[in-house]
Amino acid sequence: MTTILIIEDDYRLRKNLTELLREEGYETEAAENGAIGLGKAKNIIPDLIISDVLMPEMDGFEVLEELLKDQETADIPFIFLTAKVEKENLRRGMNLGADDYLFKPFGIDELLDAVKMRLKKKELNDYKTLALREQLTAKIPHELRTPLVPILGYAEMIETEEDPVVIKDMVKIIGYSSKILHKRIEKFLIYKDLCVKEKGKNFLFNKQDKTRISSNLVCNYLLSIQEDLNARERTKINLQPQTLCISDWHLQTVVTELIENGLKFSGGNSNISLEGFTKDDSYFITVKDNGRGMSKHEIKAITAFNKFGEDKLSEHGLGLGLAIVKKIAELHGGSFNINSEKGNSTTCEVSLPVESKDYKIFEAN
């Protein structure tokens, strides 16, 4: 049965909400202040929390902040009850990730509609989580086994091989396969971390995270891409320097994943282009390749582990690259778009927030 936790210091309202929701078939728990409510939330892990904003001991904002720190409670839908319509309160709640606000006095239908909507959204998120878990179970063993086989095989062969030239070649293959295996594991961990932050409604944007993008910085990023792609020689860079509201590490992840994807799927050894420009309060990074293009269906299917054209292309990997880019962009308040036609080039575009004048600049090396 669906459990709803009500945190409200007004006894009459708390009692009325409890009785109303029970009549609708929900199991309910109640708490008279934020401190008690927080304890109950961590103990029972409810499907939904309805909480007043202003309360003794601990207010509703503080309750939500504490719940977001715990992975077990970070994704519980949260509805605030408030008598105040101050913009500051609204902004604080929305920044924390509150799912909805109900302003006192509110009607029964308004309350029940909000409850049903948030529970339906939670059910959809739970379904997506289950689907992701099934994809992980099905694909990760194969994707990790592929580079692991030559590592184990050649390591065993080295023990009996006497020719130093052959041994040197074997070591090179082991080293190359190890890098592939390491990168796939890293991608999985990155994506898993982003999913946790997304479920917890935690934006990655931090006022302290500042990175100045430039051609030199991007050239440094290219050094981390596999050497066999000739990334530096094949990437034509044309961008305007700008300070972005993103950490150096997240920016590097976005740029390298976009470039690596473009290089892999460009025809032969054709070049790709990377451009960067500022428009209003956003900075746009575009990468255009000269590959086979993508259909509308393939573009729509860019989610974790859904590689496109897998039956026609020989590239391996978890297919997480563009999914990671999309999540980083959205968790920073930006966006990710793909423009392409089957048989023609593909352009990936990411937007990220630019620095406001009030913040200090962090210049990445």
mmCIF file of C-alpha atoms in Angstrom:
data_model
loop_
_atom_site.group_PDB
_atom_site.id
_atom_site.type_symbol
_atom_site.label_atom_id
_atom_site.label_comp_id
_atom_site.label_asym_id
_atom_site.label_seq_id
_atom_site.Cartn_x
_atom_site.Cartn_y
_atom_site.Cartn_z
ATOM 1 C CA MET A 1 0.000 0.000 0.000
ATOM 2 C CA THR A 2 1.176 3.529 -0.784
ATOM 3 C CA THR A 3 2.448 5.356 2.304
ATOM 4 C CA ILE A 4 2.225 9.141 2.703
ATOM 5 C CA LEU A 5 4.023 11.004 5.491
ATOM 6 C CA ILE A 6 2.360 14.226 6.705
ATOM 7 C CA ILE A 7 4.570 16.731 8.559
ATOM 8 C CA GLU A 8 2.422 19.542 9.938
ATOM 9 C CA ASP A 9 2.515 21.383 13.284
ATOM 10 C CA ASP A 10 -1.163 22.406 13.130
ATOM 11 C CA TYR A 11 -3.007 19.552 14.907
ATOM 12 C CA ARG A 12 -6.367 20.069 13.203
ATOM 13 C CA LEU A 13 -4.915 20.284 9.701
ATOM 14 C CA ARG A 14 -2.662 17.292 10.353
ATOM 15 C CA LYS A 15 -5.654 15.252 11.579
ATOM 16 C CA ASN A 16 -7.847 16.290 8.631
ATOM 17 C CA LEU A 17 -5.174 15.433 6.068
ATOM 18 C CA THR A 18 -4.570 12.054 7.713
ATOM 19 C CA GLU A 19 -8.270 11.130 7.679
ATOM 20 C CA LEU A 20 -8.826 12.377 4.128
ATOM 21 C CA LEU A 21 -5.925 10.422 2.667
ATOM 22 C CA ARG A 22 -6.883 7.266 4.559
ATOM 23 C CA GLU A 23 -10.381 7.492 3.106
ATOM 24 C CA GLU A 24 -8.765 7.596 -0.337
ATOM 25 C CA GLY A 25 -6.986 4.304 0.380
ATOM 26 C CA TYR A 26 -3.543 5.597 1.349
ATOM 27 C CA GLU A 27 -1.602 4.476 4.401
ATOM 28 C CA THR A 28 -0.548 7.528 6.402
ATOM 29 C CA GLU A 29 2.019 8.509 9.028
ATOM 30 C CA ALA A 30 2.035 11.897 10.761
ATOM 31 C CA ALA A 31 4.563 14.078 12.564
ATOM 32 C CA GLU A 32 4.022 17.342 14.459
ATOM 33 C CA ASN A 33 7.350 18.956 13.530
ATOM 34 C CA GLY A 34 10.260 18.653 11.129
ATOM 35 C CA ALA A 35 12.616 16.837 13.474
ATOM 36 C CA ILE A 36 10.132 14.043 14.181
ATOM 37 C CA GLY A 37 9.125 13.973 10.517
ATOM 38 C CA LEU A 38 12.721 13.521 9.410
ATOM 39 C CA GLY A 39 13.142 10.564 11.739
ATOM 40 C CA LYS A 40 9.956 8.918 10.485
ATOM 41 C CA ALA A 41 10.921 9.535 6.853
ATOM 42 C CA LYS A 42 14.233 7.742 7.308
ATOM 43 C CA ASN A 43 12.575 4.920 9.205
ATOM 44 C CA ILE A 44 9.597 4.110 6.955
ATOM 45 C CA ILE A 45 10.803 5.535 3.563
ATOM 46 C CA PRO A 46 7.353 6.820 2.482
ATOM 47 C CA ASP A 47 6.199 7.055 -1.138
ATOM 48 C CA LEU A 48 5.347 10.752 -0.705
ATOM 49 C CA ILE A 49 5.885 13.492 1.883
ATOM 50 C CA ILE A 50 3.486 16.398 2.462
ATOM 51 C CA SER A 51 5.150 18.984 4.688
ATOM 52 C CA ASP A 52 4.453 22.415 6.068
ATOM 53 C CA VAL A 53 7.193 24.983 5.475
ATOM 54 C CA LEU A 54 7.296 26.931 8.758
ATOM 55 C CA MET A 55 7.501 24.644 11.817
ATOM 56 C CA PRO A 56 9.274 24.530 15.180
ATOM 57 C CA GLU A 57 12.384 22.389 15.738
ATOM 58 C CA MET A 58 13.107 22.070 12.008
ATOM 59 C CA ASP A 59 11.322 23.708 9.073
ATOM 60 C CA GLY A 60 10.261 21.990 5.873
ATOM 61 C CA PHE A 61 13.263 23.239 3.891
ATOM 62 C CA GLU A 62 15.665 21.772 6.433
ATOM 63 C CA VAL A 63 13.829 18.447 6.305
ATOM 64 C CA LEU A 64 14.151 18.301 2.533
ATOM 65 C CA GLU A 65 17.832 19.282 2.683
ATOM 66 C CA GLU A 66 18.553 16.426 5.094
ATOM 67 C CA LEU A 67 16.608 13.899 3.031
ATOM 68 C CA LEU A 68 18.560 14.833 -0.105
ATOM 69 C CA LYS A 69 21.811 13.907 1.637
ATOM 70 C CA ASP A 70 20.731 10.264 1.975
ATOM 71 C CA GLN A 71 20.474 8.104 -1.149
ATOM 72 C CA GLU A 72 17.659 6.107 0.467
ATOM 73 C CA THR A 73 15.425 9.181 0.832
ATOM 74 C CA ALA A 74 16.713 11.545 -1.864
ATOM 75 C CA ASP A 75 14.110 10.614 -4.475
ATOM 76 C CA ILE A 76 10.986 10.781 -2.261
ATOM 77 C CA PRO A 77 8.473 13.207 -3.865
ATOM 78 C CA PHE A 78 7.946 16.282 -1.693
ATOM 79 C CA ILE A 79 4.917 18.600 -1.551
ATOM 80 C CA PHE A 80 5.158 21.800 0.492
ATOM 81 C CA LEU A 81 2.206 23.370 2.296
ATOM 82 C CA THR A 82 2.565 27.109 2.857
ATOM 83 C CA ALA A 83 0.509 30.183 3.669
ATOM 84 C CA LYS A 84 3.197 32.486 2.276
ATOM 85 C CA VAL A 85 3.592 33.371 -1.376
ATOM 86 C CA GLU A 86 6.940 35.081 -1.034
ATOM 87 C CA LYS A 87 9.176 34.598 -4.044
ATOM 88 C CA GLU A 88 12.174 33.878 -1.825
ATOM 89 C CA ASN A 89 10.415 30.877 -0.236
ATOM 90 C CA LEU A 90 9.258 29.602 -3.611
ATOM 91 C CA ARG A 91 12.721 29.928 -5.091
ATOM 92 C CA ARG A 92 14.375 28.179 -2.157
ATOM 93 C CA GLY A 93 11.982 25.255 -2.354
ATOM 94 C CA MET A 94 12.293 24.863 -6.106
ATOM 95 C CA ASN A 95 16.089 25.095 -5.930
ATOM 96 C CA LEU A 96 16.078 22.255 -3.403
ATOM 97 C CA GLY A 97 13.934 20.201 -5.764
ATOM 98 C CA ALA A 98 10.455 20.446 -4.207
ATOM 99 C CA ASP A 99 7.958 18.722 -6.492
ATOM 100 C CA ASP A 100 4.982 20.959 -5.763
ATOM 101 C CA TYR A 101 3.514 23.734 -3.596
ATOM 102 C CA LEU A 102 0.006 23.930 -2.139
ATOM 103 C CA PHE A 103 -1.013 27.317 -0.800
ATOM 104 C CA LYS A 104 -3.250 27.436 2.279
ATOM 105 C CA PRO A 105 -6.183 27.314 2.218
ATOM 106 C CA PHE A 106 -6.403 24.621 -0.487
ATOM 107 C CA GLY A 107 -9.300 22.458 -1.649
ATOM 108 C CA ILE A 108 -9.666 18.700 -1.330
ATOM 109 C CA ASP A 109 -9.560 18.162 -5.103
ATOM 110 C CA GLU A 110 -6.436 20.299 -5.398
ATOM 111 C CA LEU A 111 -4.696 18.210 -2.745
ATOM 112 C CA LEU A 112 -5.742 14.844 -4.203
ATOM 113 C CA ASP A 113 -4.768 15.894 -7.739
ATOM 114 C CA ALA A 114 -1.305 16.918 -6.537
ATOM 115 C CA VAL A 115 -0.876 13.653 -4.637
ATOM 116 C CA LYS A 116 -1.951 11.501 -7.592
ATOM 117 C CA MET A 117 0.286 13.412 -9.996
ATOM 118 C CA ARG A 118 3.408 13.074 -7.816
ATOM 119 C CA LEU A 119 2.787 9.372 -7.126
ATOM 120 C CA LYS A 120 2.299 8.720 -10.834
ATOM 121 C CA LYS A 121 5.571 10.488 -11.592
ATOM 122 C CA LYS A 122 7.332 8.415 -8.916
ATOM 123 C CA GLU A 123 5.917 5.219 -10.441
ATOM 124 C CA LEU A 124 7.315 6.242 -13.830
ATOM 125 C CA ASN A 125 10.755 6.992 -12.334
ATOM 126 C CA ASP A 126 10.745 3.627 -10.538
ATOM 127 C CA TYR A 127 9.950 1.919 -13.831
ATOM 128 C CA LYS A 128 12.844 3.691 -15.561
ATOM 129 C CA THR A 129 15.186 2.681 -12.737
ATOM 130 C CA LEU A 130 14.115 -0.962 -13.106
ATOM 131 C CA ALA A 131 14.629 -0.800 -16.885
ATOM 132 C CA LEU A 132 18.127 0.651 -16.383
ATOM 133 C CA ARG A 133 18.963 -2.116 -13.910
ATOM 134 C CA GLU A 134 17.857 -4.745 -16.443
ATOM 135 C CA GLN A 135 20.002 -3.126 -19.146
ATOM 136 C CA LEU A 136 22.985 -3.158 -16.820
ATOM 137 C CA THR A 137 22.454 -6.824 -16.017
ATOM 138 C CA ALA A 138 22.195 -7.729 -19.691
ATOM 139 C CA LYS A 139 25.021 -5.662 -21.170
ATOM 140 C CA ILE A 140 27.751 -4.953 -18.655
ATOM 141 C CA PRO A 141 29.108 -8.532 -18.459
ATOM 142 C CA HIS A 142 29.613 -8.643 -22.242
ATOM 143 C CA GLU A 143 31.005 -5.126 -22.568
ATOM 144 C CA LEU A 144 33.560 -5.688 -19.811
ATOM 145 C CA ARG A 145 34.416 -9.208 -20.924
ATOM 146 C CA THR A 146 35.366 -8.106 -24.467
ATOM 147 C CA PRO A 147 38.535 -6.152 -23.485
ATOM 148 C CA LEU A 148 39.203 -8.511 -20.576
ATOM 149 C CA VAL A 149 39.638 -11.599 -22.814
ATOM 150 C CA PRO A 150 42.854 -10.407 -24.558
ATOM 151 C CA ILE A 151 44.243 -9.175 -21.229
ATOM 152 C CA LEU A 152 43.884 -12.601 -19.626
ATOM 153 C CA GLY A 153 44.798 -14.509 -22.793
ATOM 154 C CA TYR A 154 48.013 -12.683 -23.613
ATOM 155 C CA ALA A 155 49.047 -12.531 -19.945
ATOM 156 C CA GLU A 156 48.925 -16.328 -19.917
ATOM 157 C CA MET A 157 50.783 -16.646 -23.245
ATOM 158 C CA ILE A 158 53.607 -14.381 -22.073
ATOM 159 C CA GLU A 159 54.555 -16.974 -19.457
ATOM 160 C CA THR A 160 55.623 -19.452 -22.153
ATOM 161 C CA GLU A 161 56.712 -17.077 -24.954
ATOM 162 C CA GLU A 162 60.472 -16.633 -25.428
ATOM 163 C CA ASP A 163 60.648 -14.227 -28.382
ATOM 164 C CA PRO A 164 61.099 -10.688 -26.929
ATOM 165 C CA VAL A 165 59.545 -9.088 -30.049
ATOM 166 C CA VAL A 166 56.368 -11.150 -29.682
ATOM 167 C CA ILE A 167 56.252 -10.446 -25.953
ATOM 168 C CA LYS A 168 56.527 -6.716 -26.641
ATOM 169 C CA ASP A 169 53.560 -6.904 -29.035
ATOM 170 C CA MET A 170 51.547 -8.843 -26.455
ATOM 171 C CA VAL A 171 52.279 -6.237 -23.792
ATOM 172 C CA LYS A 172 51.064 -3.502 -26.153
ATOM 173 C CA ILE A 173 47.783 -5.347 -26.721
ATOM 174 C CA ILE A 174 47.342 -5.898 -22.982
ATOM 175 C CA GLY A 175 48.001 -2.218 -22.324
ATOM 176 C CA TYR A 176 45.545 -1.102 -25.022
ATOM 177 C CA SER A 177 42.827 -3.485 -23.798
ATOM 178 C CA SER A 178 43.389 -2.359 -20.208
ATOM 179 C CA LYS A 179 42.795 1.266 -21.194
ATOM 180 C CA ILE A 180 39.543 0.303 -22.933
ATOM 181 C CA LEU A 181 38.386 -1.676 -19.904
ATOM 182 C CA HIS A 182 39.275 1.186 -17.562
ATOM 183 C CA LYS A 183 37.414 3.712 -19.689
ATOM 184 C CA ARG A 184 34.259 1.590 -19.804
ATOM 185 C CA ILE A 185 34.267 1.165 -16.045
ATOM 186 C CA GLU A 186 34.818 4.907 -15.592
ATOM 187 C CA LYS A 187 31.910 5.701 -17.907
ATOM 188 C CA PHE A 188 29.614 3.425 -15.977
ATOM 189 C CA LEU A 189 30.625 5.011 -12.661
ATOM 190 C CA ILE A 190 30.153 8.518 -14.079
ATOM 191 C CA TYR A 191 26.693 7.683 -15.372
ATOM 192 C CA LYS A 192 25.705 6.008 -12.106
ATOM 193 C CA ASP A 193 26.803 9.105 -10.159
ATOM 194 C CA LEU A 194 24.793 11.377 -12.465
ATOM 195 C CA CYS A 195 21.697 9.186 -12.047
ATOM 196 C CA VAL A 196 21.975 9.454 -8.270
ATOM 197 C CA LYS A 197 22.213 13.247 -8.477
ATOM 198 C CA GLU A 198 19.277 13.371 -10.884
ATOM 199 C CA LYS A 199 17.089 11.195 -8.646
ATOM 200 C CA GLY A 200 18.039 13.336 -5.680
ATOM 201 C CA LYS A 201 17.120 16.479 -7.622
ATOM 202 C CA ASN A 202 20.599 17.844 -6.946
ATOM 203 C CA PHE A 203 21.773 20.186 -9.673
ATOM 204 C CA LEU A 204 25.485 19.988 -10.404
ATOM 205 C CA PHE A 205 25.604 23.774 -10.763
ATOM 206 C CA ASN A 206 27.698 25.331 -8.035
ATOM 207 C CA LYS A 207 28.567 29.023 -7.780
ATOM 208 C CA GLN A 208 32.145 28.026 -7.000
ATOM 209 C CA ASP A 209 32.530 25.949 -10.178
ATOM 210 C CA LYS A 210 33.986 28.177 -12.876
ATOM 211 C CA THR A 211 35.993 27.139 -15.924
ATOM 212 C CA ARG A 212 37.168 29.341 -18.782
ATOM 213 C CA ILE A 213 36.857 27.476 -22.041
ATOM 214 C CA SER A 214 39.404 28.253 -24.748
ATOM 215 C CA SER A 215 41.069 26.623 -27.742
ATOM 216 C CA ASN A 216 44.146 25.758 -25.648
ATOM 217 C CA LEU A 217 41.994 24.128 -22.978
ATOM 218 C CA VAL A 218 40.175 21.999 -25.553
ATOM 219 C CA CYS A 219 43.517 20.964 -27.090
ATOM 220 C CA ASN A 220 44.597 19.756 -23.643
ATOM 221 C CA TYR A 221 41.346 17.803 -23.337
ATOM 222 C CA LEU A 222 42.075 16.087 -26.654
ATOM 223 C CA LEU A 223 45.201 14.508 -25.186
ATOM 224 C CA SER A 224 42.981 12.230 -23.075
ATOM 225 C CA ILE A 225 41.279 10.714 -26.130
ATOM 226 C CA GLN A 226 42.573 7.415 -27.525
ATOM 227 C CA GLU A 227 45.614 7.960 -29.715
ATOM 228 C CA ASP A 228 44.376 5.801 -32.596
ATOM 229 C CA LEU A 229 41.643 8.350 -33.318
ATOM 230 C CA ASN A 230 44.203 11.084 -34.145
ATOM 231 C CA ALA A 231 41.944 13.438 -32.240
ATOM 232 C CA ARG A 232 44.101 16.555 -32.381
ATOM 233 C CA GLU A 233 44.791 16.355 -36.107
ATOM 234 C CA ARG A 234 41.183 15.571 -37.062
ATOM 235 C CA THR A 235 39.436 18.178 -34.878
ATOM 236 C CA LYS A 236 39.065 21.703 -36.276
ATOM 237 C CA ILE A 237 38.500 24.104 -33.370
ATOM 238 C CA ASN A 238 36.831 27.506 -33.609
ATOM 239 C CA LEU A 239 35.484 28.863 -30.340
ATOM 240 C CA GLN A 240 35.135 32.086 -28.400
ATOM 241 C CA PRO A 241 36.773 32.130 -24.934
ATOM 242 C CA GLN A 242 34.194 32.325 -22.160
ATOM 243 C CA THR A 243 33.862 31.539 -18.453
ATOM 244 C CA LEU A 244 31.254 28.852 -17.811
ATOM 245 C CA CYS A 245 29.402 27.779 -14.677
ATOM 246 C CA ILE A 246 30.758 24.249 -14.665
ATOM 247 C CA SER A 247 33.716 22.440 -13.135
ATOM 248 C CA ASP A 248 36.756 21.682 -15.251
ATOM 249 C CA TRP A 249 36.157 17.954 -14.853
ATOM 250 C CA HIS A 250 32.542 18.090 -16.039
ATOM 251 C CA LEU A 251 33.433 20.360 -18.954
ATOM 252 C CA GLN A 252 36.219 17.995 -19.995
ATOM 253 C CA THR A 253 33.794 15.081 -19.873
ATOM 254 C CA VAL A 254 31.296 16.902 -22.101
ATOM 255 C CA VAL A 255 33.882 18.033 -24.665
ATOM 256 C CA THR A 256 35.807 14.753 -24.916
ATOM 257 C CA GLU A 257 32.665 12.614 -25.170
ATOM 258 C CA LEU A 258 31.287 14.831 -27.965
ATOM 259 C CA ILE A 259 34.579 14.782 -29.866
ATOM 260 C CA GLU A 260 35.203 11.074 -29.392
ATOM 261 C CA ASN A 261 31.689 10.271 -30.583
ATOM 262 C CA GLY A 262 32.120 12.475 -33.659
ATOM 263 C CA LEU A 263 35.498 10.927 -34.543
ATOM 264 C CA LYS A 264 34.236 7.361 -34.173
ATOM 265 C CA PHE A 265 31.271 7.819 -36.432
ATOM 266 C CA SER A 266 32.823 10.044 -39.090
ATOM 267 C CA GLY A 267 33.516 8.305 -42.347
ATOM 268 C CA GLY A 268 37.061 6.970 -42.687
ATOM 269 C CA ASN A 269 39.546 9.445 -41.260
ATOM 270 C CA SER A 270 37.459 12.526 -42.057
ATOM 271 C CA ASN A 271 37.682 15.600 -39.852
ATOM 272 C CA ILE A 272 35.149 16.999 -37.419
ATOM 273 C CA SER A 273 34.560 20.587 -36.332
ATOM 274 C CA LEU A 274 34.084 22.007 -32.841
ATOM 275 C CA GLU A 275 32.658 25.482 -32.378
ATOM 276 C CA GLY A 276 31.809 27.505 -29.289
ATOM 277 C CA PHE A 277 29.905 30.776 -28.977
ATOM 278 C CA THR A 278 27.926 32.825 -26.461
ATOM 279 C CA LYS A 279 24.273 33.662 -26.932
ATOM 280 C CA ASP A 280 22.374 35.533 -24.203
ATOM 281 C CA ASP A 281 23.162 33.780 -20.897
ATOM 282 C CA SER A 282 24.280 30.504 -22.440
ATOM 283 C CA TYR A 283 27.364 29.140 -24.141
ATOM 284 C CA PHE A 284 26.826 26.734 -27.027
ATOM 285 C CA ILE A 285 29.298 23.984 -27.925
ATOM 286 C CA THR A 286 28.670 22.232 -31.248
ATOM 287 C CA VAL A 287 30.474 19.252 -32.756
ATOM 288 C CA LYS A 288 29.768 18.353 -36.372
ATOM 289 C CA ASP A 289 30.964 15.102 -37.934
ATOM 290 C CA ASN A 290 30.955 13.753 -41.487
ATOM 291 C CA GLY A 291 29.473 10.372 -40.719
ATOM 292 C CA ARG A 292 26.475 8.359 -41.797
ATOM 293 C CA GLY A 293 23.944 10.513 -39.945
ATOM 294 C CA MET A 294 21.143 9.410 -37.645
ATOM 295 C CA SER A 295 17.441 8.866 -38.123
ATOM 296 C CA LYS A 296 14.853 10.578 -35.908
ATOM 297 C CA HIS A 297 14.235 7.251 -34.221
ATOM 298 C CA GLU A 298 17.923 6.814 -33.401
ATOM 299 C CA ILE A 299 18.159 10.347 -32.006
ATOM 300 C CA LYS A 300 15.148 9.713 -29.772
ATOM 301 C CA ALA A 301 16.693 6.468 -28.560
ATOM 302 C CA ILE A 302 19.851 8.075 -27.152
ATOM 303 C CA THR A 303 19.585 6.880 -23.572
ATOM 304 C CA ALA A 304 21.941 4.775 -21.493
ATOM 305 C CA PHE A 305 23.251 1.664 -23.248
ATOM 306 C CA ASN A 306 21.209 2.225 -26.432
ATOM 307 C CA LYS A 307 23.922 2.399 -29.094
ATOM 308 C CA PHE A 308 22.642 3.267 -32.542
ATOM 309 C CA GLY A 309 23.442 1.279 -35.676
ATOM 310 C CA GLU A 310 24.975 -1.501 -33.598
ATOM 311 C CA ASP A 311 24.332 -4.095 -36.298
ATOM 312 C CA LYS A 312 26.230 -2.098 -38.944
ATOM 313 C CA LEU A 313 29.126 -0.619 -36.993
ATOM 314 C CA SER A 314 32.067 -2.354 -35.379
ATOM 315 C CA GLU A 315 32.596 0.099 -32.507
ATOM 316 C CA HIS A 316 32.173 -1.350 -29.038
ATOM 317 C CA GLY A 317 31.404 0.295 -25.739
ATOM 318 C CA LEU A 318 28.551 0.891 -23.358
ATOM 319 C CA GLY A 319 26.957 3.545 -25.550
ATOM 320 C CA LEU A 320 26.977 5.901 -22.586
ATOM 321 C CA GLY A 321 28.886 8.836 -24.068
ATOM 322 C CA LEU A 322 26.039 11.009 -25.350
ATOM 323 C CA ALA A 323 23.777 9.947 -22.477
ATOM 324 C CA ILE A 324 26.416 11.259 -20.052
ATOM 325 C CA VAL A 325 26.688 14.541 -21.987
ATOM 326 C CA LYS A 326 22.913 14.984 -21.903
ATOM 327 C CA LYS A 327 22.693 14.421 -18.155
ATOM 328 C CA ILE A 328 25.593 16.764 -17.326
ATOM 329 C CA ALA A 329 24.093 19.522 -19.468
ATOM 330 C CA GLU A 330 20.620 19.187 -17.970
ATOM 331 C CA LEU A 331 21.899 18.950 -14.392
ATOM 332 C CA HIS A 332 23.687 22.265 -14.971
ATOM 333 C CA GLY A 333 20.508 23.894 -16.243
ATOM 334 C CA GLY A 334 21.587 23.559 -19.887
ATOM 335 C CA SER A 335 20.403 21.435 -22.792
ATOM 336 C CA PHE A 336 21.546 18.829 -25.318
ATOM 337 C CA ASN A 337 20.282 18.535 -28.893
ATOM 338 C CA ILE A 338 21.140 16.496 -31.996
ATOM 339 C CA ASN A 339 20.473 17.608 -35.567
ATOM 340 C CA SER A 340 21.003 14.981 -38.237
ATOM 341 C CA GLU A 341 19.648 13.209 -41.268
ATOM 342 C CA LYS A 342 20.245 9.620 -42.285
ATOM 343 C CA GLY A 343 23.176 9.515 -44.710
ATOM 344 C CA ASN A 344 24.402 13.026 -43.854
ATOM 345 C CA SER A 345 26.469 14.666 -41.118
ATOM 346 C CA THR A 346 25.388 14.897 -37.488
ATOM 347 C CA THR A 347 25.682 17.973 -35.240
ATOM 348 C CA CYS A 348 25.560 17.650 -31.457
ATOM 349 C CA GLU A 349 24.902 20.863 -29.536
ATOM 350 C CA VAL A 350 25.274 21.489 -25.808
ATOM 351 C CA SER A 351 24.319 24.669 -23.968
ATOM 352 C CA LEU A 352 25.779 25.595 -20.566
ATOM 353 C CA PRO A 353 25.277 28.664 -18.323
ATOM 354 C CA VAL A 354 27.879 31.423 -18.520
ATOM 355 C CA GLU A 355 29.399 33.133 -15.493
ATOM 356 C CA SER A 356 27.672 36.182 -14.054
ATOM 357 C CA LYS A 357 29.754 39.242 -13.242
ATOM 358 C CA ASP A 358 29.391 38.653 -9.496
ATOM 359 C CA TYR A 359 31.395 35.427 -9.497
ATOM 360 C CA LYS A 360 35.126 34.870 -9.468
ATOM 361 C CA ILE A 361 36.719 33.182 -12.459
ATOM 362 C CA PHE A 362 38.369 29.779 -12.194
ATOM 363 C CA GLU A 363 40.909 29.381 -14.980
ATOM 364 C CA ALA A 364 41.614 25.727 -15.770
ATOM 365 C CA ASN A 365 45.179 24.807 -16.671
#
